[in-house]
Tab-separated table of C-alpha atoms and ligand atoms in Angstrom:
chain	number	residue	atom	x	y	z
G	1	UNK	CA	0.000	0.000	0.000
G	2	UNK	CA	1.149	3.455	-0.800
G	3	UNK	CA	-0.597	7.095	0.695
G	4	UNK	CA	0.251	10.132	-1.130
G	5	UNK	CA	-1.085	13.194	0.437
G	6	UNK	CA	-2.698	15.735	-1.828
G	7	UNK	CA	-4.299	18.233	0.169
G	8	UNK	CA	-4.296	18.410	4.261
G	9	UNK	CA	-6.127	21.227	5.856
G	10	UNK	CA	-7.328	21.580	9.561
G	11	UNK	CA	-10.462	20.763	8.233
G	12	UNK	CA	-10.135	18.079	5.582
G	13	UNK	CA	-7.489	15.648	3.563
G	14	UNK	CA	-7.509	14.132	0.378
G	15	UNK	CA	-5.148	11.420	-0.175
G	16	UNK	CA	-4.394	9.049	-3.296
G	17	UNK	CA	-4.360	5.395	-1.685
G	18	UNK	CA	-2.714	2.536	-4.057
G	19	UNK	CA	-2.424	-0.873	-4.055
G	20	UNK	CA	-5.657	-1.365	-2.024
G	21	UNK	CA	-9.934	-2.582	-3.086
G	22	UNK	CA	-12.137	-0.064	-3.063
G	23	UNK	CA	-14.292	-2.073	-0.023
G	24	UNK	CA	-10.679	-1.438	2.228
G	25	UNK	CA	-11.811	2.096	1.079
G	26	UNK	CA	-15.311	1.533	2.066
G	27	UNK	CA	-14.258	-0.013	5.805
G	28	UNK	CA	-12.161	3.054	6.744
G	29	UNK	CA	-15.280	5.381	5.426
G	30	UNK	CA	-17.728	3.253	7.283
G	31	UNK	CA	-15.863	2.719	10.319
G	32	UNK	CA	-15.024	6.823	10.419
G	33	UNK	CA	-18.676	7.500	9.488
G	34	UNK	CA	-19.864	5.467	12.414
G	35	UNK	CA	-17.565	3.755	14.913
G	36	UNK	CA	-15.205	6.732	15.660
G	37	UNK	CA	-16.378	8.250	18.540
G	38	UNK	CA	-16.696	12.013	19.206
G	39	UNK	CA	-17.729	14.215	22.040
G	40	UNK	CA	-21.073	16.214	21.799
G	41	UNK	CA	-23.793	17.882	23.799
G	42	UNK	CA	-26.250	14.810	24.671
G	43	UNK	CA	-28.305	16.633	28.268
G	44	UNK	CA	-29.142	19.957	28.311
G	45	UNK	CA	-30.444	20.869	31.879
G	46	UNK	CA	-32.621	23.780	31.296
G	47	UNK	CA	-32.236	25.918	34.723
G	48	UNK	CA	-34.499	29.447	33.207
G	49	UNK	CA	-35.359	29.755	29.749
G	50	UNK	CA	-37.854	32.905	28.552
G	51	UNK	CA	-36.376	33.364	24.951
G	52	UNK	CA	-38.761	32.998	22.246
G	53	UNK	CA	-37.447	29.193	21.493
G	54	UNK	CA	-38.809	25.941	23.668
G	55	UNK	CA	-36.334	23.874	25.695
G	56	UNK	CA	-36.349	21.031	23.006
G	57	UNK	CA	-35.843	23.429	20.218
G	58	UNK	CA	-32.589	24.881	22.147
G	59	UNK	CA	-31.419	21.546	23.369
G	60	UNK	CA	-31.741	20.389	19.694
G	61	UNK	CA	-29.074	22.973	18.739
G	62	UNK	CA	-26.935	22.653	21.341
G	63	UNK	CA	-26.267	19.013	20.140
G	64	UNK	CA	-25.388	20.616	16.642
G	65	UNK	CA	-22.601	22.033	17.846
G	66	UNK	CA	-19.579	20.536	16.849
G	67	UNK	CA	-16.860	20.906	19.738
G	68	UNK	CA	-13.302	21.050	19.880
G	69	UNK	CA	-11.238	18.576	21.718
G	70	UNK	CA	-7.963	16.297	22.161
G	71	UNK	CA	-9.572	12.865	22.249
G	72	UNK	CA	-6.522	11.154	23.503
G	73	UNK	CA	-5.592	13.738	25.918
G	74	UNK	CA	-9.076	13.952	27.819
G	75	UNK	CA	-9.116	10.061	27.643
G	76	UNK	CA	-12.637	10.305	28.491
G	77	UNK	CA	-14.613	6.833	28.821
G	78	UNK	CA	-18.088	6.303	27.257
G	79	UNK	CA	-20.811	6.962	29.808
G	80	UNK	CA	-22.117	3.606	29.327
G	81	UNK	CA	-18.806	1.803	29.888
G	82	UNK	CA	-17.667	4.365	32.662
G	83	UNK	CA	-17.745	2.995	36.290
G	84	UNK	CA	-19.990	5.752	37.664
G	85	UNK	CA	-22.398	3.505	36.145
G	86	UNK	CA	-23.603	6.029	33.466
G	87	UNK	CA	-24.894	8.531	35.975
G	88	UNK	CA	-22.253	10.818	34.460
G	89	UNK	CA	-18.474	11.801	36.510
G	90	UNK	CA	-15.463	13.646	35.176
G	91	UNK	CA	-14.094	10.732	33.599
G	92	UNK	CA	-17.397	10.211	31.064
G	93	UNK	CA	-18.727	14.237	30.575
G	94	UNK	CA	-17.502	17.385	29.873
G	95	UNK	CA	-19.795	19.881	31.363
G	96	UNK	CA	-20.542	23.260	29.781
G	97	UNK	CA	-22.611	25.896	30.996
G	98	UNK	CA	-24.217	29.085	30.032
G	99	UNK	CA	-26.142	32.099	31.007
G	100	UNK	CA	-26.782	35.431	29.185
G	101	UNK	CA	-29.700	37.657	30.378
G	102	UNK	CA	-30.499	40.914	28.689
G	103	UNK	CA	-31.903	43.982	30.466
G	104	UNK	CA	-35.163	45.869	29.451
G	105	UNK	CA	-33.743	48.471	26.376
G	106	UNK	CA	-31.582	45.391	24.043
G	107	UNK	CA	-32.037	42.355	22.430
G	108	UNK	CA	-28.662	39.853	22.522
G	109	UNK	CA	-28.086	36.916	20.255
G	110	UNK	CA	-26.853	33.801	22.599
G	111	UNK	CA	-23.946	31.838	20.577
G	112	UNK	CA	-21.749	29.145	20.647
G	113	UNK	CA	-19.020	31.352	22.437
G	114	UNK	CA	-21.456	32.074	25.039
G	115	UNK	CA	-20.899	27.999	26.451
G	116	UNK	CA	-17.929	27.651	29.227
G	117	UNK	CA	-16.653	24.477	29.432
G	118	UNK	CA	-15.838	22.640	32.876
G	119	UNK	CA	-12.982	21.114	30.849
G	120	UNK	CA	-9.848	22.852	29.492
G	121	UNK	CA	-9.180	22.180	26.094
G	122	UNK	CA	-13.165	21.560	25.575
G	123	UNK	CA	-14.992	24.196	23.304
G	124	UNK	CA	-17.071	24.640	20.298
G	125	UNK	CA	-15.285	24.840	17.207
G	126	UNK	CA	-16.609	28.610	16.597
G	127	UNK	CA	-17.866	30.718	18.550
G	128	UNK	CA	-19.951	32.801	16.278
G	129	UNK	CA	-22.850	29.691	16.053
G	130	UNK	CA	-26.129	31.496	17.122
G	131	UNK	CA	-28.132	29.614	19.342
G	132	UNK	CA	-31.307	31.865	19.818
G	133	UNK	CA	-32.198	35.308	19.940
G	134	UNK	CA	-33.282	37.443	23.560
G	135	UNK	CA	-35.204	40.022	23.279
G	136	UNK	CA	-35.198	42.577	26.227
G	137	UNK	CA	-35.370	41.035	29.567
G	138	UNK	CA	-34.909	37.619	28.198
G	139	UNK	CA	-32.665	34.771	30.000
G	140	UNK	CA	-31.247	31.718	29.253
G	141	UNK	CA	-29.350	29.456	31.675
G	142	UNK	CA	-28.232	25.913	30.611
G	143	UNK	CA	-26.218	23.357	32.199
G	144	UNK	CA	-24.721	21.033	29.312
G	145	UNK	CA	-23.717	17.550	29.594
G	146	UNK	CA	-20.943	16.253	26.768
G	147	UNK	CA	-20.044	12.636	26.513
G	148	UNK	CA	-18.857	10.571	23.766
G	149	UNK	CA	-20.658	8.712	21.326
G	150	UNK	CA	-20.342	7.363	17.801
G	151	UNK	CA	-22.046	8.375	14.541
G	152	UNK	CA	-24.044	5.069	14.272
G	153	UNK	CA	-25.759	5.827	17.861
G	154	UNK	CA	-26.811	9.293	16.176
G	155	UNK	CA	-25.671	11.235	13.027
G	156	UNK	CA	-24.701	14.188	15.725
G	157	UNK	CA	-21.941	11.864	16.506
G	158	UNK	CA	-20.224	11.661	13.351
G	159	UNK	CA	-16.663	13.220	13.294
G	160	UNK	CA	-16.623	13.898	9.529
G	161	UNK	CA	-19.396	15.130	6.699
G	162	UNK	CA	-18.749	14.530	2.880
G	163	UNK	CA	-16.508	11.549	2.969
G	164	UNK	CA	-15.967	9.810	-0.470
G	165	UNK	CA	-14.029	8.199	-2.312
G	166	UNK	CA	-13.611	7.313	-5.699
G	167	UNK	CA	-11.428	5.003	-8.820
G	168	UNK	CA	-8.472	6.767	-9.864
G	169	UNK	CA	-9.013	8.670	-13.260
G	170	UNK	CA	-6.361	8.766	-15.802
G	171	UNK	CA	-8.034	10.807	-19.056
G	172	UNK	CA	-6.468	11.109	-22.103
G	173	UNK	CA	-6.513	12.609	-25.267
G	174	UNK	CA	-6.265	11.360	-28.580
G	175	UNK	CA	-4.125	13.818	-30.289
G	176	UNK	CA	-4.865	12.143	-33.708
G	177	UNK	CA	-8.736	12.347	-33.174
G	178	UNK	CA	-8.694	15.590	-31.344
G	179	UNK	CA	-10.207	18.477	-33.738
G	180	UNK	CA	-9.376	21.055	-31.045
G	181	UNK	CA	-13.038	22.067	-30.564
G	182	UNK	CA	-12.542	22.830	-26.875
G	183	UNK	CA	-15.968	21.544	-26.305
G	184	UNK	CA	-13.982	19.511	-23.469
G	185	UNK	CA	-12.721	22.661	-21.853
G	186	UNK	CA	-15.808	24.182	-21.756
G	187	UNK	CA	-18.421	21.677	-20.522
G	188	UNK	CA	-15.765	19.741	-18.199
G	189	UNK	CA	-17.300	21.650	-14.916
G	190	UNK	CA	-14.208	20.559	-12.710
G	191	UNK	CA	-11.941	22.107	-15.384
G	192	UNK	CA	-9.761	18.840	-16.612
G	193	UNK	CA	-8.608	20.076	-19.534
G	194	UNK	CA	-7.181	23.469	-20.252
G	195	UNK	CA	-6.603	25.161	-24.017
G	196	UNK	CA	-2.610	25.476	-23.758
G	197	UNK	CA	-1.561	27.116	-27.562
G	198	UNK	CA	-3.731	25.878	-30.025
G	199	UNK	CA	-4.053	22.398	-28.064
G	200	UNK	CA	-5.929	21.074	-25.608
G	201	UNK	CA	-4.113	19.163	-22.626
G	202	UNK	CA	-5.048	17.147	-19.812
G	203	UNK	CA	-4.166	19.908	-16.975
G	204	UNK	CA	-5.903	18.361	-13.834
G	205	UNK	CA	-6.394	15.195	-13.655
G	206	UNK	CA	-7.053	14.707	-10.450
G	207	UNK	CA	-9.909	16.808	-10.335
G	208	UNK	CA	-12.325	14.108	-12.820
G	209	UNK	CA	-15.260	12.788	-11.417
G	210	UNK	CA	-15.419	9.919	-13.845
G	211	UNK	CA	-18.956	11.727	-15.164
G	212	UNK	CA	-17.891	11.242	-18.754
G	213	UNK	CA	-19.509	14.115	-19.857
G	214	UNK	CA	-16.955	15.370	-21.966
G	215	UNK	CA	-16.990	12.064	-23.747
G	216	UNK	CA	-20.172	11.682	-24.541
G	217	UNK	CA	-20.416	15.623	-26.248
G	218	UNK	CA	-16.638	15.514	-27.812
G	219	UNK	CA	-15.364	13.670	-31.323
G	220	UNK	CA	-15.509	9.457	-30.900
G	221	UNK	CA	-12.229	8.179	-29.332
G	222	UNK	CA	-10.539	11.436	-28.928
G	223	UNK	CA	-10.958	11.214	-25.194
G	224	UNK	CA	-11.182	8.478	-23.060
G	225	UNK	CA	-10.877	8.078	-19.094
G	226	UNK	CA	-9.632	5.055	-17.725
G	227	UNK	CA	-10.049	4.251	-13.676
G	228	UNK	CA	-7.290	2.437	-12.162
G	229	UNK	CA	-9.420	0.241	-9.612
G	230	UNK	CA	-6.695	-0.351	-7.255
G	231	UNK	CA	-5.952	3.593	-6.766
G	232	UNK	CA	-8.407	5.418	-4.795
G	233	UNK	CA	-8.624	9.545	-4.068
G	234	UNK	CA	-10.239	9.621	-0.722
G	235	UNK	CA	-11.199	12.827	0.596
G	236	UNK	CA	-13.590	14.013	3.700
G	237	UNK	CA	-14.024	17.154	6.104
G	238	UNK	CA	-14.502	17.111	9.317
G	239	UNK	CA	-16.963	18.576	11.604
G	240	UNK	CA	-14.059	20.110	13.103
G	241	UNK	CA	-14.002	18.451	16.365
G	242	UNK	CA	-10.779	16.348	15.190
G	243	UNK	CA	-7.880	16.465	12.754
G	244	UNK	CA	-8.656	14.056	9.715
G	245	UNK	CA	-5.096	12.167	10.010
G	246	UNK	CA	-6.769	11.535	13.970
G	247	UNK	CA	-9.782	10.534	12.353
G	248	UNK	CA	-8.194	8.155	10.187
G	249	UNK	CA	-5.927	6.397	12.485
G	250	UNK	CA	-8.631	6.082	14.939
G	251	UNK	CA	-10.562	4.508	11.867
G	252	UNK	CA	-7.255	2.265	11.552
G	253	UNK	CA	-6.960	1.179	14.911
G	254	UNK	CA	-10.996	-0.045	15.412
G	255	UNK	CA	-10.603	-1.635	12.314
G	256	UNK	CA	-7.669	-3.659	13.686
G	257	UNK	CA	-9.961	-4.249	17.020
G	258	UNK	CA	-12.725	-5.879	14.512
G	259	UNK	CA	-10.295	-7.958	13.257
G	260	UNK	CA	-8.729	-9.119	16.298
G	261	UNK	CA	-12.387	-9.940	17.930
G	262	UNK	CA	-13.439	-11.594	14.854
G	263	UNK	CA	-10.315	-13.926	14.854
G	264	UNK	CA	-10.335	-14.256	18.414
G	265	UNK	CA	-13.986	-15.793	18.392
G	266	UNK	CA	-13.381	-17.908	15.334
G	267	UNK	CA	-10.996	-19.377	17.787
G	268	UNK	CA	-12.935	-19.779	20.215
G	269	UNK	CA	-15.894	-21.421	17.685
G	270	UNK	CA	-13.214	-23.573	16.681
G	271	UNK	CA	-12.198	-25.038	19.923
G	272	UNK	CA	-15.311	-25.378	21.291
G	273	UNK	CA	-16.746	-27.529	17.732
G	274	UNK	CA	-13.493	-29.484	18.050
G	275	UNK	CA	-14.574	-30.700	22.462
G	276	UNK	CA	-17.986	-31.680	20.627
A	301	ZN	ZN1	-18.570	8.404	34.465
């Protein structure tokens, strides 16, 4: 297997993956998509509320609201698992709290930034998410409870949005059927090919989408897009609560748990089959 990183931002990756199946691709997706846990607002104790939303509608956001965090440093436990016994300690929640009142001339929008964390290290990952509007002598007061959980538990859960993948593309031109029409450049809406002098040239490659569009409207056989089946691009964001390469090895490393369990019980089935 070889990883070639294209693109790495604090908020997404795309990498080129070769010498691997597109269902390897499809574990690490899956397994990021819904077995990586993250940390999110699941309580929302509702000590005065007399803004114009109901407690359900607020608590509802507040789960939206992707936080910030080092998941290995916190080293928090999931509540379930946790020996408090899922009544919720410092080892299984983050709490957050918040309280903004306004007085009887303004109005005051209540956002993300307006949450303080019990935790260091534990925030939202912006504080300029509105949560609800006050108008004058409004309150709200909240006491939040965080705790991990994993995207197949609840979508609010999931430590990454728009995660895909897809064959390698290699387009090509045939310079002897090519009429230089530049119908390619111009309908290719990820901008493959670019006019360079009187030619057209395969400029980005990377950026097909397999759609075959420029195919199907340019000259028979002067281009043609092969996918190389055993070279994925893989590319996600993130919610922002996590780096992708944490994401990923995280992905890695429950992967390698499956695995282990699964051969561990086969074992076991074994054994057992073999006393009968
Ligand atoms: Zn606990």
């Amino acid at each position: 297997m070889d990883i070639e990183l294209i693109e790495l931002f604090p908020n997404s990756i795309k990498l080129i993956l070769s010498d691997i199946t597109l269902a390897f691709a499809n574990a690490i997706r899956r397994i990021s998509l819904a077995d990586v846990p993250s940390l999110i607002i699941e309580d929302v104790y509702v000590l005065r509320n007399t803004s114009p939303l109901f407690d359900e509608f607020i608590a509802h956001r507040l789960g939206l609201i992707p936080l910030k965090y080092d998941i290995d440093a916190l080293e928090l436990n999931f509540r379930d698992e946790c020996d408090c016994g899922g009544i919720g300690c410092n080892l299984c929640t983050v709490t957050l709290t918040l309280s903004k009142v306004t007085d009887g001339q303004t109005s005051a929008v209540v956002y993300s930034g307006d949450l303080v964390s019990s935790t260091e290290g534990v925030e939202p990952i912006k504080a300029s998410i509105p949560i609800v509007k006050l108008g004058p002598n409004q309150a709200l007061e909240l006491e939040c409870m965080a705790q991990l959980g994993v995207g197949k538990e609840h979508s609010k859960w999931q430590p990454v949005a728009a995660m895909g993948y897809q064959e390698f593309p290699n387009p090509k031109i045939n310079k002897e059927k090519c009429t230089n029409c530049l119908v390619c450049v111009d309908t290719c809406y990820t901008g493959v090919f670019q006019k360079v002098g009187d030619s057209v040239q395969v400029a980005n490659p990377l950026s097909c989408t397999l759609c075959n569009f420029c195919i199907d409207q340019c000259e028979p056989g002067a281009i043609s897009i092969q996918k190389e089946s055993s070279k994925v691009i893989f590319s996600f964001e993130t919610t922002g609560g996590m780096e992708p390469p944490t994401i990923l090895k995280k992905a890695g490393n429950i992967l390698l748990t499956k695995i282990d369990e699964f051969k561990k019980t086969l074992e076991t089935t074994l054994s057992e089959k073999e006393k009968d």
